[in-house]
């Protein structure tokens, strides 16, 4: 079955950087677009970033544009989220998702990794 396993979360200070990873198995990774979403306490899960199956196309939420970068390594079946200049409002559980179309919502989800940014 499909498994998405996030890692790399933790407690950091405002202004720090962090890299999240999501390792995928059970699917042909190179044919799936990949997403990062996040969910803050008491709020809905919201879109953060997306990357096409080839890695040629990316998209970002306005709140993270210019600070976060999504990338992927199809040889390692892994997608990354590079987060720079972190702010307390970036505190959330971060989830990766996979979908067969770049323009659809994720079909598969990981279990999430906690990112906490202190001021």
PDB file of C-alpha atoms in Angstrom, residues 4 8 13 17 26-27 34 37-38 45 52-53 57 60 66 68 71 73 78 82 87-88 92 96 117-118:
ATOM      1  CA  UNK A   4       4.146   8.697   2.838  1.00  0.00           C
ATOM      2  CA  UNK A   8      12.488  16.735   9.817  1.00  0.00           C
ATOM      3  CA  UNK A  13      13.455  29.930  16.684  1.00  0.00           C
ATOM      4  CA  UNK A  17      15.634  27.306   8.674  1.00  0.00           C
ATOM      5  CA  UNK A  26       3.990   1.800  -2.771  1.00  0.00           C
ATOM      6  CA  UNK A  27       3.479   4.082  -5.769  1.00  0.00           C
ATOM      7  CA  UNK A  34       3.451  16.055  -4.572  1.00  0.00           C
ATOM      8  CA  UNK A  37      -0.055  21.168   3.415  1.00  0.00           C
ATOM      9  CA  UNK A  38      -0.098  22.377   7.012  1.00  0.00           C
ATOM     10  CA  UNK A  45      -5.473  22.091   6.763  1.00  0.00           C
ATOM     11  CA  UNK A  52       4.851  18.434 -10.580  1.00  0.00           C
ATOM     12  CA  UNK A  53       5.868  14.830 -11.176  1.00  0.00           C
ATOM     13  CA  UNK A  57       6.540  23.108 -12.142  1.00  0.00           C
ATOM     14  CA  UNK A  60       3.231  28.145  -3.455  1.00  0.00           C
ATOM     15  CA  UNK A  66       9.938  33.538  -1.312  1.00  0.00           C
ATOM     16  CA  UNK A  68       9.863  28.078   1.240  1.00  0.00           C
ATOM     17  CA  UNK A  71      11.923  20.064  -4.433  1.00  0.00           C
ATOM     18  CA  UNK A  73      14.447  13.562  -5.888  1.00  0.00           C
ATOM     19  CA  UNK A  78      11.455  11.780  -1.704  1.00  0.00           C
ATOM     20  CA  UNK A  82      13.059  23.840   2.484  1.00  0.00           C
ATOM     21  CA  UNK A  87       7.959  32.775  11.630  1.00  0.00           C
ATOM     22  CA  UNK A  88       5.841  31.816  14.647  1.00  0.00           C
ATOM     23  CA  UNK A  92       1.741  23.702  12.379  1.00  0.00           C
ATOM     24  CA  UNK A  96       2.790  15.689   2.458  1.00  0.00           C
ATOM     25  CA  UNK A 117       8.609  28.187  15.687  1.00  0.00           C
ATOM     26  CA  UNK A 118       9.229  30.173  18.855  1.00  0.00           C
TER      27      UNK A 118
END
